[in-house]
Short mmCIF file of C-alpha atoms and ligand atoms in Angstrom, two decimals:
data_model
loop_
_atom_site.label_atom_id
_atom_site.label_comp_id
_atom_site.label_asym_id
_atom_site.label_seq_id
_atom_site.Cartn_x
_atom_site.Cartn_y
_atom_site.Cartn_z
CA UNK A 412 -7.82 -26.97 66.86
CA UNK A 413 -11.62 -26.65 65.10
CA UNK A 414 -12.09 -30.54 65.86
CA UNK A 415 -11.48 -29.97 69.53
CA UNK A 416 -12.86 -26.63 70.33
CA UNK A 417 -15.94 -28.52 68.24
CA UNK A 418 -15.87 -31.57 70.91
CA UNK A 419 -16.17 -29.25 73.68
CA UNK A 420 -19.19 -28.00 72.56
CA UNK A 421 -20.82 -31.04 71.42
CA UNK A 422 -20.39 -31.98 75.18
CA UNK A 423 -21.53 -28.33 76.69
CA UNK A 424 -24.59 -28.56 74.41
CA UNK A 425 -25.08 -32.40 75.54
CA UNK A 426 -24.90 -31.33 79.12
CA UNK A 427 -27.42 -28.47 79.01
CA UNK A 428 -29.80 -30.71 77.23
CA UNK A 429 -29.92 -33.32 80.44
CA UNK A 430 -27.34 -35.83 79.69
CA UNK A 431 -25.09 -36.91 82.34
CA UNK A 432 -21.89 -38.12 80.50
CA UNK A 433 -20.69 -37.29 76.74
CA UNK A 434 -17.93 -38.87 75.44
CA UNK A 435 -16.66 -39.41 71.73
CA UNK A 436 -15.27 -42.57 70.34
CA UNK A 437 -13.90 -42.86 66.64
CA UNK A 438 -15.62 -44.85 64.01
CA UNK A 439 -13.89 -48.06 64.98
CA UNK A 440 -14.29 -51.37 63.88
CA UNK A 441 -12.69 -52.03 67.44
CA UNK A 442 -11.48 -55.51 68.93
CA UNK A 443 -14.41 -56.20 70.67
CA UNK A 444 -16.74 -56.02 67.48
CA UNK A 445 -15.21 -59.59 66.87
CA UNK A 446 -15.97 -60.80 70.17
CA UNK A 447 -19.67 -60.13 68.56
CA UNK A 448 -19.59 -62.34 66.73
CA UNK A 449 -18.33 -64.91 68.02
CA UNK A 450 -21.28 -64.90 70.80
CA UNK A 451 -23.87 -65.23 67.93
CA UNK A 452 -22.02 -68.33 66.51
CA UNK A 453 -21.95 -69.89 70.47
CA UNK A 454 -25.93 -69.04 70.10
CA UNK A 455 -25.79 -67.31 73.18
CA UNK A 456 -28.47 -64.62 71.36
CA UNK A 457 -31.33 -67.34 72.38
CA UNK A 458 -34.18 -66.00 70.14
CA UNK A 459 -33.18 -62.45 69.66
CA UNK A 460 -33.30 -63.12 65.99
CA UNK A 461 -32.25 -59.32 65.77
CA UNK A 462 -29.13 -59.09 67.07
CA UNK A 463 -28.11 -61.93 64.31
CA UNK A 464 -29.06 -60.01 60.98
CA UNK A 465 -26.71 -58.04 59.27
CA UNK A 466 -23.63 -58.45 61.63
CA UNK A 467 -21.23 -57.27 59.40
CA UNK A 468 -23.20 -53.58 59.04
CA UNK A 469 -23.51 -54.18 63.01
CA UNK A 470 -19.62 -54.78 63.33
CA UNK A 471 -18.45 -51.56 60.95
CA UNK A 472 -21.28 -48.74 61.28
CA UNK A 473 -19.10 -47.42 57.73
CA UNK A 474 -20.63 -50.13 55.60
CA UNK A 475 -23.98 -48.62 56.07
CA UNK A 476 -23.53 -44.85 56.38
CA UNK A 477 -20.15 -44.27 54.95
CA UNK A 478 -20.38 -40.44 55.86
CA UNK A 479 -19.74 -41.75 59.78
CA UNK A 480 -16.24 -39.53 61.04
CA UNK A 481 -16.94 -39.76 64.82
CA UNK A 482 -19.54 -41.20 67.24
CA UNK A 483 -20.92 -39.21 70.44
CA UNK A 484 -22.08 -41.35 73.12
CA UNK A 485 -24.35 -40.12 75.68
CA UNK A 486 -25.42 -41.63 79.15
CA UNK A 487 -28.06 -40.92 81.27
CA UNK A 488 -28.43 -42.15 84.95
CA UNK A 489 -31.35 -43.56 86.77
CA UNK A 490 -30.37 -45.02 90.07
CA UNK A 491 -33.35 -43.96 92.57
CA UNK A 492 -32.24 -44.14 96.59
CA UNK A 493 -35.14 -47.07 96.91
CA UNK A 494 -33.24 -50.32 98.32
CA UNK A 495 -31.70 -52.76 95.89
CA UNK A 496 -32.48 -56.10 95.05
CA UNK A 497 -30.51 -57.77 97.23
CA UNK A 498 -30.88 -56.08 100.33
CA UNK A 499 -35.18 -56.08 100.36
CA UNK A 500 -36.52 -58.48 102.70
CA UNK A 501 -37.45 -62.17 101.82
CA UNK A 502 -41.28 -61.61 101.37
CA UNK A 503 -43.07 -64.22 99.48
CA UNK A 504 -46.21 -62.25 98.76
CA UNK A 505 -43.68 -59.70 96.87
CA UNK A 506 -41.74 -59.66 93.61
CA UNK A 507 -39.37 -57.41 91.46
CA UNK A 508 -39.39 -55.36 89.00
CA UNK A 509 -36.32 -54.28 87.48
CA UNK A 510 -34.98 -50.79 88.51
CA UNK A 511 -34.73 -49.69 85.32
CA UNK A 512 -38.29 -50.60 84.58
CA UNK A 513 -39.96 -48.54 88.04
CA UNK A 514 -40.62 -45.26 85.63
CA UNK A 515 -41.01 -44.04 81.90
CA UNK A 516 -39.51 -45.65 79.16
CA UNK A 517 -36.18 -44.57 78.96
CA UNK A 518 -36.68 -45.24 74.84
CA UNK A 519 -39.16 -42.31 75.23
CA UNK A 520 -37.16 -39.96 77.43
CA UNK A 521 -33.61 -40.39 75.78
CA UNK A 522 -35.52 -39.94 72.32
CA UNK A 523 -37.15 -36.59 73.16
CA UNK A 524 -34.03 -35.40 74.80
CA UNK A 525 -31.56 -36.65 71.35
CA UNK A 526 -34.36 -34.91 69.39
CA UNK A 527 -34.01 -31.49 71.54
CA UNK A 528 -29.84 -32.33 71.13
CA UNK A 529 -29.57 -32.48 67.51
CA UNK A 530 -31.34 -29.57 67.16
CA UNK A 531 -29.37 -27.70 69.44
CA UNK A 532 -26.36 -28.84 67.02
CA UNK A 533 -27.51 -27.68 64.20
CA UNK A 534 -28.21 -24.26 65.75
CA UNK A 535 -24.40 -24.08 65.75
CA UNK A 536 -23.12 -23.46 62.33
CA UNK A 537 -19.39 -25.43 63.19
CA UNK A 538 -21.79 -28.22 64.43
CA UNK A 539 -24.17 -28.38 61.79
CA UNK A 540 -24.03 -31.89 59.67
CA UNK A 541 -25.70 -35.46 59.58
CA UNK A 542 -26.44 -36.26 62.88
CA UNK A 543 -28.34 -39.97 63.27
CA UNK A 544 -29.07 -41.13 67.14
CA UNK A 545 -30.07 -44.81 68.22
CA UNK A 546 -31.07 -45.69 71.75
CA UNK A 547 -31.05 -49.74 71.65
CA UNK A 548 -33.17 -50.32 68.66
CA UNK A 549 -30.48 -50.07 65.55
CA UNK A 550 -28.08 -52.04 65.07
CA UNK A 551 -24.98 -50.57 66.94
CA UNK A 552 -22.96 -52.02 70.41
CA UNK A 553 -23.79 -48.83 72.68
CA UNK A 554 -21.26 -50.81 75.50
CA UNK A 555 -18.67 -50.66 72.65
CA UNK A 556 -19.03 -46.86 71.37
CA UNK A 557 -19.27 -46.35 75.00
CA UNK A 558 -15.94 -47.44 76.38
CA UNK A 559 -14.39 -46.15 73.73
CA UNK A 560 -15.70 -42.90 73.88
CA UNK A 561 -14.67 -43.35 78.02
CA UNK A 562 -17.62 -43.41 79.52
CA UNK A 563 -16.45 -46.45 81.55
CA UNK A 564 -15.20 -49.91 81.07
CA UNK A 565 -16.92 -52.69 80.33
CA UNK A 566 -17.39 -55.59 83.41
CA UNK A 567 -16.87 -58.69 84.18
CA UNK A 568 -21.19 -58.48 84.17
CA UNK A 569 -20.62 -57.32 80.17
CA UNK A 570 -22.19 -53.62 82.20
CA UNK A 571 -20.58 -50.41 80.65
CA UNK A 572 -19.71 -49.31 84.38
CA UNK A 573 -19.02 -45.63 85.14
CA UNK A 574 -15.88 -45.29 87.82
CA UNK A 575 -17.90 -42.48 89.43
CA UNK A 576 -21.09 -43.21 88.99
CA UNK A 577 -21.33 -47.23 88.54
CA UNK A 578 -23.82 -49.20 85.96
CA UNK A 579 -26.94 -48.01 86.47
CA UNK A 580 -27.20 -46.07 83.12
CA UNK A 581 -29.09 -45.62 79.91
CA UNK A 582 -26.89 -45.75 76.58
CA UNK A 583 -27.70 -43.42 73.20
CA UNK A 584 -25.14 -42.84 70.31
CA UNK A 585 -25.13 -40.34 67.79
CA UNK A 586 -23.56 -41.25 64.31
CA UNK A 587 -22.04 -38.05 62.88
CA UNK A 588 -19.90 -36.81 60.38
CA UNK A 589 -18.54 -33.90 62.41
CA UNK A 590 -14.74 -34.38 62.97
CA UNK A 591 -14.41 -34.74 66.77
CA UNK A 592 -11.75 -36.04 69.13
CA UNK A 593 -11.74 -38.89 70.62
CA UNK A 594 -11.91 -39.43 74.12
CA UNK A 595 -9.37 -41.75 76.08
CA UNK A 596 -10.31 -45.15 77.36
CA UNK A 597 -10.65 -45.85 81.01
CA UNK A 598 -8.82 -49.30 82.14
CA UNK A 599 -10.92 -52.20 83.41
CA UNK A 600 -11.40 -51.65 87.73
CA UNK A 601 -12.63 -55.16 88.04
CA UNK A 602 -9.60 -56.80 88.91
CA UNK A 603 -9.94 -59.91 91.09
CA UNK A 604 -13.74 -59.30 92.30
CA UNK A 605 -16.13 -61.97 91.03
CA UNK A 606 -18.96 -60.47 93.24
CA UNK A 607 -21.56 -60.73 90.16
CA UNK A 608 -20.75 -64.10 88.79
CA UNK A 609 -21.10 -65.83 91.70
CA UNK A 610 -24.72 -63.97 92.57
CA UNK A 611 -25.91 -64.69 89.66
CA UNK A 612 -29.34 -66.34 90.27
CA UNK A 613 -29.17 -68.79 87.05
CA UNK A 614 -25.08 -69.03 86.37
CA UNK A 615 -26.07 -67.00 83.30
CA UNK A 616 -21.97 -66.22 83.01
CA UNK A 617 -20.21 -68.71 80.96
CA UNK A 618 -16.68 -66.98 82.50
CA UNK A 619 -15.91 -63.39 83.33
CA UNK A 620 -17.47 -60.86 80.39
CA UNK A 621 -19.28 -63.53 78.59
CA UNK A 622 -23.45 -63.67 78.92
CA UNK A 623 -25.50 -66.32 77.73
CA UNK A 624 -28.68 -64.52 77.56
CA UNK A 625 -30.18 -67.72 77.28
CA UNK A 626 -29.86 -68.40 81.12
CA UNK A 627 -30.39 -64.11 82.04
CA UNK A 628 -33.83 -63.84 84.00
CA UNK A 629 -33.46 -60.43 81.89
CA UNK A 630 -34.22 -62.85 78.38
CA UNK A 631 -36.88 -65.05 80.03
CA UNK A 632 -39.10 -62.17 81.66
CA UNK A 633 -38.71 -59.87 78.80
CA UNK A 634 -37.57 -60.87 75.47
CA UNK A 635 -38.86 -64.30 74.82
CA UNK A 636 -42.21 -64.28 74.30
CA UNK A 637 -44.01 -67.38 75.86
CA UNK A 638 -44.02 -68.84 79.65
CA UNK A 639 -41.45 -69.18 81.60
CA UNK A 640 -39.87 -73.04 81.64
CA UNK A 641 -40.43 -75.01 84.79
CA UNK A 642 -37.20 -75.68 84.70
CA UNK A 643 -36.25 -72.04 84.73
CA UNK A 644 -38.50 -71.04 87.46
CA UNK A 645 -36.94 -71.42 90.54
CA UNK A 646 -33.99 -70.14 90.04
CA UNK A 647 -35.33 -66.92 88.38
CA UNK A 648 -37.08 -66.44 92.10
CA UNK A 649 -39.04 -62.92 92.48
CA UNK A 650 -38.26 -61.50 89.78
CA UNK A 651 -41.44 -60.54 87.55
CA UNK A 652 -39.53 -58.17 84.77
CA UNK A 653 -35.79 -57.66 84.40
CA UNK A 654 -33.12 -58.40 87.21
CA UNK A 655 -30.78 -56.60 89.21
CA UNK A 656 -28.75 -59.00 90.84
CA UNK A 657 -25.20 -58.69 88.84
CA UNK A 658 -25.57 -54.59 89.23
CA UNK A 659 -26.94 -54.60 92.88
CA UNK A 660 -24.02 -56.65 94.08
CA UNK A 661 -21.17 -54.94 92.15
CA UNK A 662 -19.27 -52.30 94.47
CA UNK A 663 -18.70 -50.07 91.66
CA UNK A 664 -22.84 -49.15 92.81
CA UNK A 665 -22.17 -48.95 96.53
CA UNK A 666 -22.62 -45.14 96.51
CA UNK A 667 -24.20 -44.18 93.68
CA UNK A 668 -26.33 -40.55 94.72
CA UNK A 669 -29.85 -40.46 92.87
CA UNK A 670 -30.35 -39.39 89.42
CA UNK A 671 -32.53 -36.82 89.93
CA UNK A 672 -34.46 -37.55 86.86
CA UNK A 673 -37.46 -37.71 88.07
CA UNK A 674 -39.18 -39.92 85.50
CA UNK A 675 -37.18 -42.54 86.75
CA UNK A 676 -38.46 -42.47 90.21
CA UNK A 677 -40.94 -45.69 90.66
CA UNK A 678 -44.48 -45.30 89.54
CA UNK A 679 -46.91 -46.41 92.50
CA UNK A 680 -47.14 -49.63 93.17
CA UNK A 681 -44.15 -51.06 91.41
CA UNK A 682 -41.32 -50.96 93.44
CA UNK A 683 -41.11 -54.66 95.69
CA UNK A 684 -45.14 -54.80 94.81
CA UNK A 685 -47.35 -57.23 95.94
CA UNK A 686 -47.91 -59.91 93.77
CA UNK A 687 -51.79 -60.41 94.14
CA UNK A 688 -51.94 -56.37 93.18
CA UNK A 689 -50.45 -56.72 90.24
CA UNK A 690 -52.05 -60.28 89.22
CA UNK A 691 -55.60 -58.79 89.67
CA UNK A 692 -54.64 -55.99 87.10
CA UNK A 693 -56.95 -55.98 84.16
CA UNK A 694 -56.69 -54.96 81.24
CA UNK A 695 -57.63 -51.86 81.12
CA UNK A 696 -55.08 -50.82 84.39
CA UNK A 697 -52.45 -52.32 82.98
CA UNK A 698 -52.68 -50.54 79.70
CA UNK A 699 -53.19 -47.28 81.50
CA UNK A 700 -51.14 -47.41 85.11
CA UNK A 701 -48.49 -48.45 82.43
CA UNK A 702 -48.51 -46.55 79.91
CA UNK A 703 -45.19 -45.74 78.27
CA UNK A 704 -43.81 -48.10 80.95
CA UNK A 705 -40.82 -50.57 79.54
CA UNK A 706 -42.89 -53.38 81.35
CA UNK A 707 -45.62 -52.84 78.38
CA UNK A 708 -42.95 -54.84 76.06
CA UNK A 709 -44.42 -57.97 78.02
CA UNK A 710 -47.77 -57.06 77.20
CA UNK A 711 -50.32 -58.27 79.02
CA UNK A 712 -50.86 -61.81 79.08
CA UNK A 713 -46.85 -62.28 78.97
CA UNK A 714 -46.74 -60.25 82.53
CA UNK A 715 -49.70 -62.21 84.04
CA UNK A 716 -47.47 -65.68 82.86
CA UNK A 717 -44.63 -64.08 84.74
CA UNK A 718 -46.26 -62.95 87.94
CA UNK A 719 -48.11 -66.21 87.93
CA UNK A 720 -44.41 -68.18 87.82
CA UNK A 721 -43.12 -65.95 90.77
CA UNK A 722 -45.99 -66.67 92.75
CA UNK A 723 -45.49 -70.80 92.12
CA UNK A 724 -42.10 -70.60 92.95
CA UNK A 725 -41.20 -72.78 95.99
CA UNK A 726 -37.42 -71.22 97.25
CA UNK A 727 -36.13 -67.68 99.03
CA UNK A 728 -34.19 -66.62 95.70
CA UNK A 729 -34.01 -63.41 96.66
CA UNK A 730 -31.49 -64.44 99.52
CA UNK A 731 -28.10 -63.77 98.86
CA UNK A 732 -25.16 -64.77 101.18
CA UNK A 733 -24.27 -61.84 103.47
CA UNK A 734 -20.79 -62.03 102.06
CA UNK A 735 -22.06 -61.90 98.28
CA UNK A 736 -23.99 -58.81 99.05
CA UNK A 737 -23.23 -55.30 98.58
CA UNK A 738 -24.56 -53.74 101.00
CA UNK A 739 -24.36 -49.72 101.94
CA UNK A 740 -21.93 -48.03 104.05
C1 LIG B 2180 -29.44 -57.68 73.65
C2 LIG B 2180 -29.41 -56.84 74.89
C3 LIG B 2180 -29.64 -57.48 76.10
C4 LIG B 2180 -29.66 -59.01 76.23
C5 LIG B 2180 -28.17 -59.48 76.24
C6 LIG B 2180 -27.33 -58.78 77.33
C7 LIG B 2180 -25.89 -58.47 76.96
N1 LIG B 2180 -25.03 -58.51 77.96
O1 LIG B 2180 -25.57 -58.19 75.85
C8 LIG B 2180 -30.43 -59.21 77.57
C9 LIG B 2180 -31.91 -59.36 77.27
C10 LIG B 2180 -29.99 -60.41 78.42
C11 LIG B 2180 -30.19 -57.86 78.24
C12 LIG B 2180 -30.24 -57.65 79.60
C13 LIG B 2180 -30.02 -56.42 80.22
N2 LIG B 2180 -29.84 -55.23 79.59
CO1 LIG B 2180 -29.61 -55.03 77.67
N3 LIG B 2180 -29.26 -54.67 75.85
C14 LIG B 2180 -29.17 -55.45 74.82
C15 LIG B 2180 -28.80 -54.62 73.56
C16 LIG B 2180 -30.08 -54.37 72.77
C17 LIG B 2180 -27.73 -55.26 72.67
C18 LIG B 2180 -26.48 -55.72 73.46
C19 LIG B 2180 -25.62 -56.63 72.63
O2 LIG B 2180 -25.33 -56.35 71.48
N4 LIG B 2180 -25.19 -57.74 73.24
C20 LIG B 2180 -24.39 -58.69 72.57
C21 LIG B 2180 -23.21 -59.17 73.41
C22 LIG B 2180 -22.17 -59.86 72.56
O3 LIG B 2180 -22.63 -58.06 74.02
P1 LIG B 2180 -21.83 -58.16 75.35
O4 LIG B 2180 -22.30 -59.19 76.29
O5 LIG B 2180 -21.73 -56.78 75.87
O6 LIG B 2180 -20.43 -58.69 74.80
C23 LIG B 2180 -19.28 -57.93 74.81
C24 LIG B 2180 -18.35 -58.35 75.94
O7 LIG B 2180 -19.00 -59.26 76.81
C25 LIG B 2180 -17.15 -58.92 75.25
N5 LIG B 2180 -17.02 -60.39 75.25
C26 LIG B 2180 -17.83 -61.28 74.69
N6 LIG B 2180 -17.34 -62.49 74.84
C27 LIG B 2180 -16.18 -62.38 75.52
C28 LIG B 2180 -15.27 -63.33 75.93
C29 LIG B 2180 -14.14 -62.91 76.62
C30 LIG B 2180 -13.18 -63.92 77.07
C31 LIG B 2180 -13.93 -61.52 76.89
C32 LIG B 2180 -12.74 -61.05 77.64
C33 LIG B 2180 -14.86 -60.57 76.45
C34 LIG B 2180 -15.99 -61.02 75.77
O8 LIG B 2180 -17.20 -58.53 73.90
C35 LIG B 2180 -18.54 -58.29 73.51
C36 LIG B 2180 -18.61 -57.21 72.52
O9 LIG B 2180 -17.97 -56.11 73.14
C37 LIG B 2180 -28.23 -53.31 74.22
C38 LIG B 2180 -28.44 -52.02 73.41
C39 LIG B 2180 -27.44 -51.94 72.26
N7 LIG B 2180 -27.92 -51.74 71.05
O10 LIG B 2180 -26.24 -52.05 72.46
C40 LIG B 2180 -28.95 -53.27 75.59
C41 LIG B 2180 -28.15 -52.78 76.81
C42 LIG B 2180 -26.80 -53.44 76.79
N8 LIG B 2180 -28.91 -53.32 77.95
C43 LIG B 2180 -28.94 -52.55 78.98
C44 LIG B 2180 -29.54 -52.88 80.22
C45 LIG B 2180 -29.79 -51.73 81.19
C46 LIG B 2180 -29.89 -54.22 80.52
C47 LIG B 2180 -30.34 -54.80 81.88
C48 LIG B 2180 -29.68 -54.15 83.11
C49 LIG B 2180 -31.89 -54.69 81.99
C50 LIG B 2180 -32.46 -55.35 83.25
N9 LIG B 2180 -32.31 -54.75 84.42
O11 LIG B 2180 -33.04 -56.40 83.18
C51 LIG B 2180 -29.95 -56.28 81.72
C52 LIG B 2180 -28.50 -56.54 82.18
C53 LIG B 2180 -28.00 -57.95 81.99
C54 LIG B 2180 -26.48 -58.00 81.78
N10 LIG B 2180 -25.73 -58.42 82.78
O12 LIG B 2180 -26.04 -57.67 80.70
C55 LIG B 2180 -28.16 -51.24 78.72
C56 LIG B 2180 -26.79 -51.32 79.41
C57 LIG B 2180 -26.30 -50.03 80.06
C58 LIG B 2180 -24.96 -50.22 80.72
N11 LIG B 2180 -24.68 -49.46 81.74
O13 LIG B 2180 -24.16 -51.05 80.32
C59 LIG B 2180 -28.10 -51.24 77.12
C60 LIG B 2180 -26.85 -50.59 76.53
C61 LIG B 2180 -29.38 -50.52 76.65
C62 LIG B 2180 -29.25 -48.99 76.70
N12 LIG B 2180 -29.44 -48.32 75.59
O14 LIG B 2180 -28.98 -48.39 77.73
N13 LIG B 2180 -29.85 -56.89 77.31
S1 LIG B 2181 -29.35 -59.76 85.01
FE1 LIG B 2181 -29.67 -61.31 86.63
S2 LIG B 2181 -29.84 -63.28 85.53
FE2 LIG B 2181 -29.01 -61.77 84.07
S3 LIG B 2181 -26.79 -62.03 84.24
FE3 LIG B 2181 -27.33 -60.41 85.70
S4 LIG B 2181 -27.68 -61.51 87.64
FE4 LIG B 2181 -27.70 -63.04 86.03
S1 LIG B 2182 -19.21 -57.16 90.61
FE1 LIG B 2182 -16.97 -57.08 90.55
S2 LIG B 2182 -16.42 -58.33 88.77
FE2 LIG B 2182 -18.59 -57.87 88.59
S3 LIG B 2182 -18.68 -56.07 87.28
FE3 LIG B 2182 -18.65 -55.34 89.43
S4 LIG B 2182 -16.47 -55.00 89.90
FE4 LIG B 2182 -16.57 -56.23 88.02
#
């Protein structure tokens, strides 16, 4: 059939272009859409005024772009073989920096590679057609698309996780009208383990699959712009940008190989740095030892506030209990 022989090659073509997964998920609405919105009503969105506008266009990608027949969703890995999280030693002159964070922005990679992808499409007169890619900023749910499309199943840490190759992976979608088959869903592996609700630094987990970003160390060292609550700060530990913690402990990432992108590798000085090396940054070195770095979001001032709250912090967060960790085997 046209439809299928077309799928195949959507994914060949996504392959030689760098991604690591394809999959293709129909247009949906799907169940989960309403799950949505009921997290914005429990205001678990904090002030990520975003994610609140326009639900209904968010919910059913159809009410804005009507044309929409399939959606490809793409995933790229970038798990390094540097130690996680949980397994660094306690060192109180040191912080973290999230994992995902240790390279270039994977906004900028993913884009230049979707760019070089939908070109490659339209080289291919069955594949030729409206072709629109996101990579976080519209407003789509890439986890959604992404399960659907069976590129995993979506955890009990709300993580799209990949049976093979875990959670440590970037998310893009491509809206298209091509008419492509769907992929089949792969069933939830979590089972009984509650590994990443109970290491959860700040109890961000209201129950299993439910996040109130509110309480992620994610929200308060990246998204929200001012300093981080007393309150907040020892329970948010080392952690200067992002967090780890529900990923690093989850066995689905117990033996994950490299990505072998090498953008993703850490830049110097980032991975477990020293915080008085990264305090006595100015200006000028931040702005150009991080260029097109995802830590750049923080700007700044907002990433002096945050290694200034690790560095008053009075506990060993960044201890987990033996039998919470994950470690390699
Ligand atoms: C907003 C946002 C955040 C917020 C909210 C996190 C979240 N879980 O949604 C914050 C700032 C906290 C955040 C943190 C991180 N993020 Co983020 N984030 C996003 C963004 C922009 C939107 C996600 C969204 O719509 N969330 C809204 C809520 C409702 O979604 P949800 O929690 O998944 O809810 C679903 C389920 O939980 C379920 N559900 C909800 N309630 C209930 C209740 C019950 C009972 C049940 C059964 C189910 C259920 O239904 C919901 C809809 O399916 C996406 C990009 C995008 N456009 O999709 C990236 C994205 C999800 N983030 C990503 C990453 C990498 C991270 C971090 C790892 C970064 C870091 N290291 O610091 C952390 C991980 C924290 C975590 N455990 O989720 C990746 C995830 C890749 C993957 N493998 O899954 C994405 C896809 C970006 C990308 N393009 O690659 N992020
Ligand atoms: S990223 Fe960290 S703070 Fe956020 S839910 Fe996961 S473990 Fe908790
Ligand atoms: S740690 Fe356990 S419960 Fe949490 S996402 Fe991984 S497998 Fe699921």
């Amino acid at each position: 059939m046209l439809s299928e022989s077309n799928s195949s090659k959507v994914k060949q073509i996504a392959q030689s272009v760098g991604f690591h997964r394809c999959g293709i998920a129909p247009v949906g609405p799907f169940p989960d859409h309403e799950r949505f919105r009921e997290w914005i009503r429990g205001g678990y969105a904090g002030e990520m005024a975003y994610l609140s506008k326009d639900v209904d266009g968010r919910l059913d990608v159809k009410k804005r772009r009507e044309w929409v027949r399939a959606v490809i969703v793409l995933a790229t890995d970038y798990h390094t073989q540097h130690p996680k999280s949980t397994e660094v030693p306690h060192d109180p002159t040191k912080g973290w920096i999230s994992r995902y964070a240790w390279g270039t922005d994977y906004h900028d990679v993913l884009e230049g590679m979707l760019k070089a992808y939908v070109n490659r499409l339209n080289e291919v007169p069955s594949l030729q057609g409206n072709h629109r890619y996101y990579v976080d900023h519209g407003p789509i749910l890439e986890k959604v698309y992404a399960k659907y499309a069976g590129l995993g199943w979506i955890g009990k840490n709300t993580m799209l996780i990949h049976p093979k190759r875990g959670s440590y992976h970037f998310l893009a979608v491509i809206l298209t009208d091509l008419e492509l088959t769907a992929d089949e869903v792969i069933p939830d592996r979590c089972g009984s383990c509650t590994r990443c609700l109970d290491a959860c630094p700040t109890d961000a987990f209201v129950q299993p699959y439910l996040l109130d970003a509110r309480r992620c160390i994610s929200y308060w060292t990246i998204e929200q712009k001012g300093a981080i609550p007393d309150e907040m700060r020892e329970a948010i530990g080392f952690h200067i940008f992002g967090c780890d913690v529900c990923q690093d402990v989850c066995p689905w990432n117990r033996k994950v190989s490299p990505t072998g992108v090498s953008m993703f590798e850490p830049r110097p000085g980032l991975f477990h740095p020293r915080l008085d090396d990264l305090a006595t940054m100015t200006e000028e070195t931040f702005r150009t030892k991080l260029a097109k770095s995802p830590i750049k979001r923080r700007k700044y001032a907002g990433f002096l506030l945050n290694i200034e709250s690790v560095k008053k912090r009075r506990t060993k967060i960044n201890w987990i209990a033996p039998e919470k960790r994950c470690i390699q085997q």
